[in-house]
Every structure is written in structure tokens, then in C-alpha cells.
PDB file of C-alpha atoms in Angstrom:
ATOM      1  CA  GLY A   1     -20.958  30.914  -4.312  1.00  0.00           C
ATOM      2  CA  GLU A   2     -17.713  32.938  -5.806  1.00  0.00           C
ATOM      3  CA  LYS A   3     -17.591  32.935  -9.646  1.00  0.00           C
ATOM      4  CA  PRO A   4     -14.688  30.932 -10.678  1.00  0.00           C
ATOM      5  CA  GLU A   5     -11.749  32.223 -12.683  1.00  0.00           C
ATOM      6  CA  ILE A   6     -11.593  29.368 -15.129  1.00  0.00           C
ATOM      7  CA  LYS A   7     -14.514  29.366 -17.701  1.00  0.00           C
ATOM      8  CA  THR A   8     -13.289  26.375 -19.716  1.00  0.00           C
ATOM      9  CA  VAL A   9     -11.434  23.103 -18.776  1.00  0.00           C
ATOM     10  CA  ILE A  10     -10.327  20.641 -21.432  1.00  0.00           C
ATOM     11  CA  PHE A  11      -9.201  17.427 -20.421  1.00  0.00           C
ATOM     12  CA  LYS A  12      -6.635  15.116 -22.664  1.00  0.00           C
ATOM     13  CA  ALA A  13      -5.935  11.662 -22.149  1.00  0.00           C
ATOM     14  CA  MET A  14      -2.117  11.263 -22.859  1.00  0.00           C
ATOM     15  CA  ASP A  15      -0.756   7.770 -22.183  1.00  0.00           C
ATOM     16  CA  ASP A  16       2.896   8.605 -22.608  1.00  0.00           C
ATOM     17  CA  THR A  17       4.672  10.002 -19.599  1.00  0.00           C
ATOM     18  CA  GLU A  18       7.024  11.975 -21.832  1.00  0.00           C
ATOM     19  CA  GLU A  19       4.524  13.257 -24.016  1.00  0.00           C
ATOM     20  CA  ARG A  20       2.632  14.931 -20.900  1.00  0.00           C
ATOM     21  CA  LEU A  21       5.789  16.399 -19.763  1.00  0.00           C
ATOM     22  CA  ASN A  22       6.671  17.880 -23.062  1.00  0.00           C
ATOM     23  CA  ALA A  23       3.238  19.417 -23.210  1.00  0.00           C
ATOM     24  CA  LEU A  24       3.360  20.703 -19.690  1.00  0.00           C
ATOM     25  CA  ARG A  25       6.816  22.512 -20.704  1.00  0.00           C
ATOM     26  CA  SER A  26       5.490  23.944 -23.895  1.00  0.00           C
ATOM     27  CA  GLY A  27       2.646  25.295 -22.242  1.00  0.00           C
ATOM     28  CA  ALA A  28      -0.098  22.962 -24.293  1.00  0.00           C
ATOM     29  CA  ILE A  29      -1.372  21.815 -21.076  1.00  0.00           C
ATOM     30  CA  ASP A  30      -1.289  23.691 -17.429  1.00  0.00           C
ATOM     31  CA  ILE A  31      -1.820  20.544 -15.332  1.00  0.00           C
ATOM     32  CA  ALA A  32      -0.067  16.887 -15.806  1.00  0.00           C
ATOM     33  CA  GLU A  33      -0.538  13.605 -13.836  1.00  0.00           C
ATOM     34  CA  TYR A  34       2.862  11.972 -13.021  1.00  0.00           C
ATOM     35  CA  ASN A  35       4.054   8.879 -11.795  1.00  0.00           C
ATOM     36  CA  ILE A  36       7.668   9.009  -9.914  1.00  0.00           C
ATOM     37  CA  ASP A  37      10.037   7.465 -12.585  1.00  0.00           C
ATOM     38  CA  ASP A  38      13.917   8.380 -13.334  1.00  0.00           C
ATOM     39  CA  SER A  39      13.127  11.630 -14.470  1.00  0.00           C
ATOM     40  CA  ILE A  40      11.859  13.017 -11.097  1.00  0.00           C
ATOM     41  CA  ASP A  41      15.355  14.816 -10.393  1.00  0.00           C
ATOM     42  CA  GLN A  42      15.269  16.526 -13.767  1.00  0.00           C
ATOM     43  CA  ILE A  43      11.714  17.751 -13.061  1.00  0.00           C
ATOM     44  CA  MET A  44      12.517  18.997  -9.719  1.00  0.00           C
ATOM     45  CA  GLN A  45      15.136  21.298 -11.097  1.00  0.00           C
ATOM     46  CA  GLU A  46      12.761  22.732 -13.787  1.00  0.00           C
ATOM     47  CA  GLU A  47      12.002  26.407 -12.976  1.00  0.00           C
ATOM     48  CA  ASN A  48       8.711  26.514 -14.685  1.00  0.00           C
ATOM     49  CA  ILE A  49       7.375  23.476 -13.563  1.00  0.00           C
ATOM     50  CA  THR A  50       5.797  22.879  -9.797  1.00  0.00           C
ATOM     51  CA  CYS A  51       5.531  19.784  -8.262  1.00  0.00           C
ATOM     52  CA  VAL A  52       2.683  19.280  -5.995  1.00  0.00           C
ATOM     53  CA  LYS A  53       2.522  16.692  -3.407  1.00  0.00           C
ATOM     54  CA  PHE A  54      -0.796  15.076  -1.967  1.00  0.00           C
ATOM     55  CA  PRO A  55      -0.998  13.519   1.102  1.00  0.00           C
ATOM     56  CA  PRO A  56      -0.384   9.804   0.628  1.00  0.00           C
ATOM     57  CA  LEU A  57      -3.476   7.386   0.994  1.00  0.00           C
ATOM     58  CA  SER A  58      -1.722   4.507  -0.748  1.00  0.00           C
ATOM     59  CA  ILE A  59      -0.488   1.478   1.318  1.00  0.00           C
ATOM     60  CA  TYR A  60       1.870  -1.314  -0.135  1.00  0.00           C
ATOM     61  CA  PHE A  61       2.102  -4.514   2.197  1.00  0.00           C
ATOM     62  CA  ILE A  62       3.069  -8.039   2.123  1.00  0.00           C
ATOM     63  CA  GLY A  63      -0.149 -10.466   2.710  1.00  0.00           C
ATOM     64  CA  PHE A  64       0.120 -14.085   3.714  1.00  0.00           C
ATOM     65  CA  ASP A  65      -1.766 -17.261   3.427  1.00  0.00           C
ATOM     66  CA  MET A  66      -3.015 -17.916   6.956  1.00  0.00           C
ATOM     67  CA  ARG A  67      -4.000 -21.598   6.576  1.00  0.00           C
ATOM     68  CA  GLU A  68      -2.067 -23.837   8.628  1.00  0.00           C
ATOM     69  CA  ASN A  69      -3.178 -27.063   6.764  1.00  0.00           C
ATOM     70  CA  GLY A  70      -4.519 -27.347   3.246  1.00  0.00           C
ATOM     71  CA  SER A  71      -2.965 -24.138   2.101  1.00  0.00           C
ATOM     72  CA  TYR A  72      -2.436 -23.179  -1.435  1.00  0.00           C
ATOM     73  CA  GLY A  73       1.625 -23.414  -1.686  1.00  0.00           C
ATOM     74  CA  PHE A  74       1.719 -26.281   1.319  1.00  0.00           C
ATOM     75  CA  PRO A  75      -1.126 -28.341   0.531  1.00  0.00           C
ATOM     76  CA  ASP A  76       0.810 -31.528   1.851  1.00  0.00           C
ATOM     77  CA  GLY A  77       2.359 -30.022   4.755  1.00  0.00           C
ATOM     78  CA  LYS A  78       2.337 -27.159   7.577  1.00  0.00           C
ATOM     79  CA  ASN A  79       2.061 -23.963   5.868  1.00  0.00           C
ATOM     80  CA  PRO A  80       4.922 -21.808   7.468  1.00  0.00           C
ATOM     81  CA  THR A  81       3.048 -18.163   7.224  1.00  0.00           C
ATOM     82  CA  ALA A  82       0.276 -19.687   9.307  1.00  0.00           C
ATOM     83  CA  ASP A  83       2.710 -19.279  12.335  1.00  0.00           C
ATOM     84  CA  VAL A  84       2.722 -15.441  13.490  1.00  0.00           C
ATOM     85  CA  ARG A  85       6.649 -16.265  14.460  1.00  0.00           C
ATOM     86  CA  VAL A  86       7.269 -16.625  10.796  1.00  0.00           C
ATOM     87  CA  ARG A  87       5.412 -13.573   9.736  1.00  0.00           C
ATOM     88  CA  LYS A  88       7.445 -11.582  12.259  1.00  0.00           C
ATOM     89  CA  ALA A  89      10.716 -12.709  10.973  1.00  0.00           C
ATOM     90  CA  ILE A  90       9.721 -11.800   7.528  1.00  0.00           C
ATOM     91  CA  TYR A  91       8.841  -8.544   8.789  1.00  0.00           C
ATOM     92  CA  GLN A  92      11.838  -7.913  10.662  1.00  0.00           C
ATOM     93  CA  ALA A  93      13.925  -9.186   7.664  1.00  0.00           C
ATOM     94  CA  ILE A  94      12.870  -6.265   5.617  1.00  0.00           C
ATOM     95  CA  ASP A  95      14.695  -3.263   5.436  1.00  0.00           C
ATOM     96  CA  ILE A  96      12.324  -0.328   4.424  1.00  0.00           C
ATOM     97  CA  ASP A  97      15.041   2.240   3.449  1.00  0.00           C
ATOM     98  CA  PRO A  98      16.117   0.741   0.291  1.00  0.00           C
ATOM     99  CA  LEU A  99      12.600   0.159  -0.836  1.00  0.00           C
ATOM    100  CA  ILE A 100      11.616   4.069  -0.468  1.00  0.00           C
ATOM    101  CA  ASN A 101      15.035   5.495  -1.763  1.00  0.00           C
ATOM    102  CA  GLY A 102      15.383   2.953  -4.797  1.00  0.00           C
ATOM    103  CA  PRO A 103      12.071   2.606  -6.980  1.00  0.00           C
ATOM    104  CA  PHE A 104      10.392   5.695  -5.330  1.00  0.00           C
ATOM    105  CA  LYS A 105      13.238   7.955  -5.111  1.00  0.00           C
ATOM    106  CA  GLY A 106      12.715   8.992  -1.662  1.00  0.00           C
ATOM    107  CA  PHE A 107       8.959   9.853  -2.257  1.00  0.00           C
ATOM    108  CA  ALA A 108       7.190   7.601   0.189  1.00  0.00           C
ATOM    109  CA  GLN A 109       7.112   7.022   4.047  1.00  0.00           C
ATOM    110  CA  PRO A 110       7.236   3.767   6.217  1.00  0.00           C
ATOM    111  CA  GLU A 111       3.942   2.667   7.498  1.00  0.00           C
ATOM    112  CA  SER A 112       3.023   0.677  10.357  1.00  0.00           C
ATOM    113  CA  GLN A 113      -0.712  -0.289   9.382  1.00  0.00           C
ATOM    114  CA  LEU A 114      -3.079  -0.418   6.624  1.00  0.00           C
ATOM    115  CA  VAL A 115      -4.247   3.047   6.591  1.00  0.00           C
ATOM    116  CA  THR A 116      -2.256   6.284   6.619  1.00  0.00           C
ATOM    117  CA  SER A 117      -2.277   9.080   9.261  1.00  0.00           C
ATOM    118  CA  TYR A 118      -4.673  10.743   7.038  1.00  0.00           C
ATOM    119  CA  ILE A 119      -7.377   8.118   7.013  1.00  0.00           C
ATOM    120  CA  PHE A 120     -10.159   7.780  10.223  1.00  0.00           C
ATOM    121  CA  GLY A 121      -9.098   4.611  12.205  1.00  0.00           C
ATOM    122  CA  TYR A 122      -5.329   5.411  12.144  1.00  0.00           C
ATOM    123  CA  ASN A 123      -3.778   4.329  15.275  1.00  0.00           C
ATOM    124  CA  PRO A 124      -0.810   6.247  16.393  1.00  0.00           C
ATOM    125  CA  GLU A 125      -0.110   3.776  18.812  1.00  0.00           C
ATOM    126  CA  ILE A 126       0.802   1.128  16.283  1.00  0.00           C
ATOM    127  CA  ILE A 127       4.594   1.073  15.325  1.00  0.00           C
ATOM    128  CA  ARG A 128       6.719  -0.656  12.899  1.00  0.00           C
ATOM    129  CA  LEU A 129       8.785  -3.812  14.210  1.00  0.00           C
ATOM    130  CA  PRO A 130      12.387  -2.924  13.871  1.00  0.00           C
ATOM    131  CA  TYR A 131      14.657  -4.121  11.001  1.00  0.00           C
ATOM    132  CA  ASN A 132      16.690  -7.014  13.000  1.00  0.00           C
ATOM    133  CA  LEU A 133      18.078  -9.931  11.249  1.00  0.00           C
ATOM    134  CA  SER A 134      19.093 -11.793  14.457  1.00  0.00           C
ATOM    135  CA  SER A 135      15.757 -11.413  15.905  1.00  0.00           C
ATOM    136  CA  SER A 136      14.292 -12.528  12.555  1.00  0.00           C
ATOM    137  CA  ARG A 137      16.639 -15.594  12.532  1.00  0.00           C
ATOM    138  CA  GLN A 138      15.740 -16.336  16.211  1.00  0.00           C
ATOM    139  CA  LEU A 139      12.008 -16.175  15.571  1.00  0.00           C
ATOM    140  CA  LEU A 140      12.520 -18.589  12.519  1.00  0.00           C
ATOM    141  CA  GLU A 141      14.239 -21.084  14.454  1.00  0.00           C
ATOM    142  CA  GLU A 142      11.696 -20.954  17.351  1.00  0.00           C
ATOM    143  CA  ALA A 143       9.008 -21.698  14.667  1.00  0.00           C
ATOM    144  CA  GLY A 144      10.970 -24.782  13.705  1.00  0.00           C
ATOM    145  CA  TYR A 145      12.741 -23.547  10.229  1.00  0.00           C
ATOM    146  CA  LYS A 146      16.152 -22.901  11.602  1.00  0.00           C
ATOM    147  CA  GLN A 147      17.312 -24.200   7.940  1.00  0.00           C
ATOM    148  CA  GLY A 148      15.022 -21.892   6.325  1.00  0.00           C
ATOM    149  CA  LEU A 149      12.165 -22.251   4.222  1.00  0.00           C
ATOM    150  CA  SER A 150      11.111 -21.604   0.377  1.00  0.00           C
ATOM    151  CA  ILE A 151       7.830 -19.696  -0.599  1.00  0.00           C
ATOM    152  CA  ILE A 152       6.544 -17.935  -3.918  1.00  0.00           C
ATOM    153  CA  LEU A 153       6.141 -14.235  -3.813  1.00  0.00           C
ATOM    154  CA  ASP A 154       2.907 -13.046  -6.295  1.00  0.00           C
ATOM    155  CA  CYS A 155       3.868  -9.539  -7.464  1.00  0.00           C
ATOM    156  CA  ILE A 156       2.255  -7.057 -10.044  1.00  0.00           C
ATOM    157  CA  THR A 157       5.265  -6.302 -12.156  1.00  0.00           C
ATOM    158  CA  GLU A 158       3.755  -5.775 -15.752  1.00  0.00           C
ATOM    159  CA  GLY A 159       3.536  -2.208 -16.350  1.00  0.00           C
ATOM    160  CA  PHE A 160       4.918  -1.634 -12.834  1.00  0.00           C
ATOM    161  CA  PRO A 161       8.483  -1.633 -13.083  1.00  0.00           C
ATOM    162  CA  TYR A 162       8.746  -0.095  -9.455  1.00  0.00           C
ATOM    163  CA  ASN A 163       6.737  -3.236  -8.054  1.00  0.00           C
ATOM    164  CA  ALA A 164       9.305  -5.521  -9.752  1.00  0.00           C
ATOM    165  CA  GLU A 165      12.149  -3.655  -8.214  1.00  0.00           C
ATOM    166  CA  ASN A 166      10.682  -3.740  -4.861  1.00  0.00           C
ATOM    167  CA  CYS A 167       9.721  -7.296  -5.227  1.00  0.00           C
ATOM    168  CA  TYR A 168      13.186  -8.269  -6.215  1.00  0.00           C
ATOM    169  CA  LEU A 169      15.045  -6.126  -3.212  1.00  0.00           C
ATOM    170  CA  ILE A 170      12.494  -8.055  -0.763  1.00  0.00           C
ATOM    171  CA  THR A 171      13.490 -11.376  -2.133  1.00  0.00           C
ATOM    172  CA  GLN A 172      17.252 -10.310  -1.797  1.00  0.00           C
ATOM    173  CA  GLN A 173      16.565  -9.322   1.754  1.00  0.00           C
ATOM    174  CA  LEU A 174      14.768 -12.415   2.803  1.00  0.00           C
ATOM    175  CA  SER A 175      17.450 -14.369   1.619  1.00  0.00           C
ATOM    176  CA  LYS A 176      19.877 -13.058   4.322  1.00  0.00           C
ATOM    177  CA  VAL A 177      17.907 -15.193   6.947  1.00  0.00           C
ATOM    178  CA  GLY A 178      17.404 -18.307   4.761  1.00  0.00           C
ATOM    179  CA  ILE A 179      14.083 -17.541   3.135  1.00  0.00           C
ATOM    180  CA  HIS A 180      14.238 -18.388  -0.313  1.00  0.00           C
ATOM    181  CA  VAL A 181      11.741 -16.498  -2.339  1.00  0.00           C
ATOM    182  CA  THR A 182      10.615 -17.083  -5.659  1.00  0.00           C
ATOM    183  CA  MET A 183       9.108 -14.244  -7.595  1.00  0.00           C
ATOM    184  CA  ASN A 184       5.751 -14.886  -9.605  1.00  0.00           C
ATOM    185  CA  ASN A 185       5.496 -12.033 -12.130  1.00  0.00           C
ATOM    186  CA  LEU A 186       2.064 -11.020 -12.933  1.00  0.00           C
ATOM    187  CA  SER A 187      -0.173  -8.775 -14.913  1.00  0.00           C
ATOM    188  CA  MET A 188      -2.962  -7.015 -12.975  1.00  0.00           C
ATOM    189  CA  ASP A 189      -5.556  -8.949 -14.311  1.00  0.00           C
ATOM    190  CA  GLU A 190      -3.547 -12.240 -13.426  1.00  0.00           C
ATOM    191  CA  PHE A 191      -3.203 -11.044  -9.773  1.00  0.00           C
ATOM    192  CA  ASN A 192      -6.643 -10.018  -9.457  1.00  0.00           C
ATOM    193  CA  LYS A 193      -7.615 -13.436 -10.606  1.00  0.00           C
ATOM    194  CA  LYS A 194      -5.073 -15.576  -8.582  1.00  0.00           C
ATOM    195  CA  VAL A 195      -4.796 -13.416  -5.426  1.00  0.00           C
ATOM    196  CA  VAL A 196      -7.914 -11.612  -4.901  1.00  0.00           C
ATOM    197  CA  SER A 197     -10.796 -13.832  -6.725  1.00  0.00           C
ATOM    198  CA  GLU A 198      -9.166 -17.491  -6.152  1.00  0.00           C
ATOM    199  CA  ARG A 199      -7.215 -16.649  -3.018  1.00  0.00           C
ATOM    200  CA  ASN A 200      -4.289 -19.044  -4.587  1.00  0.00           C
ATOM    201  CA  THR A 201      -1.471 -17.471  -2.875  1.00  0.00           C
ATOM    202  CA  SER A 202       0.996 -18.169  -0.243  1.00  0.00           C
ATOM    203  CA  MET A 203       2.733 -14.509  -0.105  1.00  0.00           C
ATOM    204  CA  TYR A 204       1.955 -11.472  -2.137  1.00  0.00           C
ATOM    205  CA  LEU A 205       2.963  -7.743  -2.094  1.00  0.00           C
ATOM    206  CA  VAL A 206       0.172  -5.309  -3.423  1.00  0.00           C
ATOM    207  CA  GLY A 207      -0.438  -1.659  -3.262  1.00  0.00           C
ATOM    208  CA  TYR A 208      -4.099  -0.166  -2.504  1.00  0.00           C
ATOM    209  CA  GLY A 209      -5.218   3.464  -2.360  1.00  0.00           C
ATOM    210  CA  MET A 210      -8.530   4.591  -0.731  1.00  0.00           C
ATOM    211  CA  ILE A 211      -9.912   7.831  -1.388  1.00  0.00           C
ATOM    212  CA  SER A 212     -13.083   7.610   0.589  1.00  0.00           C
ATOM    213  CA  VAL A 213     -10.668   8.723   3.758  1.00  0.00           C
ATOM    214  CA  ASP A 214     -12.475   6.107   5.918  1.00  0.00           C
ATOM    215  CA  GLY A 215     -10.635   3.157   7.595  1.00  0.00           C
ATOM    216  CA  GLY A 216     -13.970   1.248   7.719  1.00  0.00           C
ATOM    217  CA  TRP A 217     -13.712   0.435   4.164  1.00  0.00           C
ATOM    218  CA  PHE A 218     -10.213  -1.118   4.788  1.00  0.00           C
ATOM    219  CA  TYR A 219     -11.183  -2.827   7.915  1.00  0.00           C
ATOM    220  CA  ASP A 220     -14.619  -4.784   6.389  1.00  0.00           C
ATOM    221  CA  LEU A 221     -12.810  -5.943   3.047  1.00  0.00           C
ATOM    222  CA  PHE A 222      -9.112  -6.784   4.283  1.00  0.00           C
ATOM    223  CA  ILE A 223      -9.106  -7.870   7.707  1.00  0.00           C
ATOM    224  CA  ARG A 224     -12.888  -9.088   8.582  1.00  0.00           C
ATOM    225  CA  SER A 225     -13.382 -12.838   7.880  1.00  0.00           C
ATOM    226  CA  VAL A 226     -14.276 -13.942   4.322  1.00  0.00           C
ATOM    227  CA  GLY A 227     -18.010 -13.479   4.192  1.00  0.00           C
ATOM    228  CA  GLU A 228     -21.034 -12.576   1.798  1.00  0.00           C
ATOM    229  CA  TYR A 229     -20.076  -8.737   2.527  1.00  0.00           C
ATOM    230  CA  THR A 230     -16.857  -8.956   4.240  1.00  0.00           C
ATOM    231  CA  GLY A 231     -13.340  -9.904   3.556  1.00  0.00           C
ATOM    232  CA  MET A 232     -13.441  -9.397  -0.327  1.00  0.00           C
ATOM    233  CA  TYR A 233      -9.764  -8.674  -0.444  1.00  0.00           C
ATOM    234  CA  ASN A 234      -8.882 -10.976   2.396  1.00  0.00           C
ATOM    235  CA  SER A 235      -6.717 -13.106   0.233  1.00  0.00           C
ATOM    236  CA  GLY A 236      -4.985 -15.082   3.182  1.00  0.00           C
ATOM    237  CA  PHE A 237      -8.274 -16.160   5.056  1.00  0.00           C
ATOM    238  CA  TYR A 238      -7.324 -14.150   8.095  1.00  0.00           C
ATOM    239  CA  SER A 239      -9.921 -14.857  10.624  1.00  0.00           C
ATOM    240  CA  ASN A 240     -10.097 -13.411  14.267  1.00  0.00           C
ATOM    241  CA  PRO A 241     -13.433 -13.470  15.993  1.00  0.00           C
ATOM    242  CA  GLU A 242     -12.764 -10.414  17.995  1.00  0.00           C
ATOM    243  CA  VAL A 243     -11.545  -8.573  15.030  1.00  0.00           C
ATOM    244  CA  ASP A 244     -14.817  -9.299  13.438  1.00  0.00           C
ATOM    245  CA  ARG A 245     -16.609  -8.317  16.548  1.00  0.00           C
ATOM    246  CA  LEU A 246     -14.970  -4.917  16.705  1.00  0.00           C
ATOM    247  CA  GLY A 247     -15.600  -4.496  12.799  1.00  0.00           C
ATOM    248  CA  GLU A 248     -19.286  -5.461  13.263  1.00  0.00           C
ATOM    249  CA  ALA A 249     -19.607  -2.926  16.284  1.00  0.00           C
ATOM    250  CA  ALA A 250     -17.962  -0.234  14.292  1.00  0.00           C
ATOM    251  CA  SER A 251     -19.987  -0.699  11.058  1.00  0.00           C
ATOM    252  CA  GLN A 252     -23.290   0.036  13.150  1.00  0.00           C
ATOM    253  CA  GLU A 253     -21.761   3.108  15.746  1.00  0.00           C
ATOM    254  CA  MET A 254     -22.902   6.462  14.641  1.00  0.00           C
ATOM    255  CA  ASN A 255     -20.581   8.241  17.374  1.00  0.00           C
ATOM    256  CA  PRO A 256     -17.591   9.029  15.602  1.00  0.00           C
ATOM    257  CA  GLU A 257     -15.291   8.860  18.694  1.00  0.00           C
ATOM    258  CA  THR A 258     -16.722   5.355  19.647  1.00  0.00           C
ATOM    259  CA  ARG A 259     -16.196   4.117  16.270  1.00  0.00           C
ATOM    260  CA  LEU A 260     -12.751   5.396  15.902  1.00  0.00           C
ATOM    261  CA  GLN A 261     -11.958   3.400  19.119  1.00  0.00           C
ATOM    262  CA  LEU A 262     -13.170   0.340  17.736  1.00  0.00           C
ATOM    263  CA  LEU A 263     -11.618   0.572  14.520  1.00  0.00           C
ATOM    264  CA  GLN A 264      -8.216   1.221  16.202  1.00  0.00           C
ATOM    265  CA  GLN A 265      -8.656  -1.624  18.743  1.00  0.00           C
ATOM    266  CA  GLY A 266      -9.087  -4.133  15.660  1.00  0.00           C
ATOM    267  CA  PHE A 267      -6.320  -3.022  13.616  1.00  0.00           C
ATOM    268  CA  SER A 268      -4.165  -3.104  16.676  1.00  0.00           C
ATOM    269  CA  ILE A 269      -5.229  -6.863  17.130  1.00  0.00           C
ATOM    270  CA  ALA A 270      -4.999  -7.678  13.362  1.00  0.00           C
ATOM    271  CA  LEU A 271      -1.418  -5.881  12.881  1.00  0.00           C
ATOM    272  CA  VAL A 272       0.451  -5.905  16.156  1.00  0.00           C
ATOM    273  CA  ASP A 273      -0.968  -9.157  17.835  1.00  0.00           C
ATOM    274  CA  ASP A 274      -1.343 -11.372  14.815  1.00  0.00           C
ATOM    275  CA  VAL A 275       1.060  -9.541  12.363  1.00  0.00           C
ATOM    276  CA  MET A 276      -1.552 -10.607   9.622  1.00  0.00           C
ATOM    277  CA  VAL A 277       0.363  -8.332   7.087  1.00  0.00           C
ATOM    278  CA  VAL A 278       3.760  -6.532   6.796  1.00  0.00           C
ATOM    279  CA  PRO A 279       2.966  -2.947   6.102  1.00  0.00           C
ATOM    280  CA  LEU A 280       5.764  -1.261   3.935  1.00  0.00           C
ATOM    281  CA  PHE A 281       5.107   2.306   2.961  1.00  0.00           C
ATOM    282  CA  SER A 282       2.753   4.594   1.752  1.00  0.00           C
ATOM    283  CA  GLN A 283       3.655   6.359  -1.705  1.00  0.00           C
ATOM    284  CA  ASP A 284       3.762  10.161  -2.311  1.00  0.00           C
ATOM    285  CA  LEU A 285       1.203  11.058  -5.015  1.00  0.00           C
ATOM    286  CA  LEU A 286       2.314  13.853  -7.097  1.00  0.00           C
ATOM    287  CA  THR A 287       0.998  16.177  -9.781  1.00  0.00           C
ATOM    288  CA  LEU A 288       2.965  18.574 -11.985  1.00  0.00           C
ATOM    289  CA  THR A 289       1.860  22.051 -12.844  1.00  0.00           C
ATOM    290  CA  ARG A 290       3.241  24.981 -14.593  1.00  0.00           C
ATOM    291  CA  LYS A 291       4.777  27.844 -12.539  1.00  0.00           C
ATOM    292  CA  ASN A 292       1.653  30.170 -12.887  1.00  0.00           C
ATOM    293  CA  ILE A 293      -0.766  27.685 -11.666  1.00  0.00           C
ATOM    294  CA  GLU A 294      -1.910  27.376  -7.799  1.00  0.00           C
ATOM    295  CA  LEU A 295      -3.108  23.894  -7.064  1.00  0.00           C
ATOM    296  CA  GLU A 296      -4.013  22.879  -3.403  1.00  0.00           C
ATOM    297  CA  PRO A 297      -3.475  19.255  -2.738  1.00  0.00           C
ATOM    298  CA  ARG A 298      -6.467  17.639  -1.197  1.00  0.00           C
ATOM    299  CA  ALA A 299      -6.442  14.529   1.004  1.00  0.00           C
ATOM    300  CA  ASP A 300      -9.293  12.792  -1.458  1.00  0.00           C
ATOM    301  CA  LEU A 301      -6.928  13.268  -4.273  1.00  0.00           C
ATOM    302  CA  ARG A 302      -9.572  15.481  -6.128  1.00  0.00           C
ATOM    303  CA  ILE A 303      -8.682  18.458  -8.178  1.00  0.00           C
ATOM    304  CA  ILE A 304     -11.479  21.032  -7.678  1.00  0.00           C
ATOM    305  CA  VAL A 305     -11.425  23.497 -10.690  1.00  0.00           C
ATOM    306  CA  LYS A 306     -12.969  26.311  -9.245  1.00  0.00           C
ATOM    307  CA  ASP A 307     -10.231  26.352  -6.544  1.00  0.00           C
ATOM    308  CA  ILE A 308      -7.351  26.539  -9.290  1.00  0.00           C
ATOM    309  CA  ARG A 309      -5.784  29.941  -9.276  1.00  0.00           C
ATOM    310  CA  ILE A 310      -3.585  31.400 -12.166  1.00  0.00           C
ATOM    311  CA  SER A 311      -1.235  34.145 -11.504  1.00  0.00           C
TER     312      SER A 311
END
């Protein structure tokens, strides 16, 4: 192939965001990883820094315990989130705009499903349920919770201030329809043990990214029933025989068009009919470069050094 312009690449591990930004400004480094924080407005105005936006592959969503009886949070009575009307009520009580414009400074998009439009398996016919407090209250009343309910929301907040802020905003929004949410602040390790490994959760907020760009991975691990090789991240014990059948068929189908249809059908059942999660938003991923660096963003988030151009 063509000989690359760059002969030597040095990778530096710099944990501190401000240290990375100062190194970029001074010319000590040429490319810097960056997670959105309060400095984004200043960064966007700096003439010597270019902000490269990568296609969003990470999805944030709210998941639920689906067990009607014997659930983690309601072991002696009926579990409210086992009722699809309650899950829809929670969905319609969440106003997505403050979540996007607050912690993520507008660098995120509302999402309707577990995969973004850049990922194989995305179904363009799935749309978000509208924000509607009247509809939410009516659904709660129909489900037998006219007086509201109380529930615990597991959140990864240690080291993730934007998660903490979004969880707090959601608790405030749900209180408007009588859903009283207690935030359970967890570290990543605590969340993985409690929610992922032990599946001891009533409701949780999490974000997952996928660089394989194939929705079959999400399908098998998140919405198929818990089994030996499936449902590893199915923390709420969601189970639908038709969703499982479509997923098994997709995992063996070699024709891309047929396989896409199978995944889209399954996602539609799980997300539209069953509302097994509440999709929230996808986060824009940013990389910062010096002005003389030309870096083409890739859907798989990789930076291919031979493709970098220096002007």
C-alpha cells in the first residue's frame, strides 16, 4: 500500500483531562482523547484545536426487573415494573431534552432502541414514545398505581458525574407522576456485581457501547432469555419466546438481508410491544486534535495512524 506520512507514533497515558488539554495546546501532543465536561464551550472556541466527532455507538437506557413475583425489590408483593403499563408510564414521564442539554451539553441524540442508526440491526420504524405526563399518569392508574409507587434506581455515579446528574434529573421528573425514586449511588465494580452478575435490581440506568457495529451482539446478550450463552446482560430476566426464536434464527442466518429483518423484528417486539427498556440517548464521542491534523472519524472508533494527514 501507500507509504504513510507518519514514521513514529508515541502513545502517552495521561489520566488528567486538564493535563491532556494543556499538552495539546502547547504542542506536546497532537491528538487527545476527551470526554465532554464543563470545558467544552471553551474548547470549541479555541482556534488551534479541532474537535472531531465520531458516530455515536453508545446507548444509555433504563432497565427493569421483569419478575412479577419474588422480585429483588418487591419480594413479598407484586413487582410494579413487571407491568408493561408501568414501564410505559416511566418512559413517557421522562423528558429527554434536559438530559441531553445538561450533562452532555447538547452532544447527544435521543434514541428509540438499543442500537444506533450506525449499527446493523437498527430498525428505522421504531420511534420514541412521546413525553406525556397525562398519558403517564393514566397508565399508572390503569395498572393500579393511582397513588404512585416507590422504587430504587441503581446508578453508576462514582467517577461519572454526568451519570449522577442524569439519574438525579430522572428522579425529579418521575416524581411529577407519583413515582418516588431513591438513587442508589454505585461504583462501576459495585454496579457490575449487583446489577450484572447478581441481577439484584429493580431499575437501573446504564450506558453500553459497541464497536463491533453488529446488533446481534446486543440482541444475544441483552434481550434473549438468560441462558448458558445468552442474556449475560439481561439483568431484568426479560423473556419472550418469539424474541428468542428470532434471535436464534438470526445467529445462524448467513444472508445479510434476511438476518437484518430477523433482528429488526425481534427488537421491535422487545422495545415496542414489551418496552423491556427505556432507551434514552446516544452520546457523541469526541477526539481533539491540533489544527494541522486531519483525522477522519470512523464508526468503529478506531484511529488508523496511516490515514492521519499532517498539513
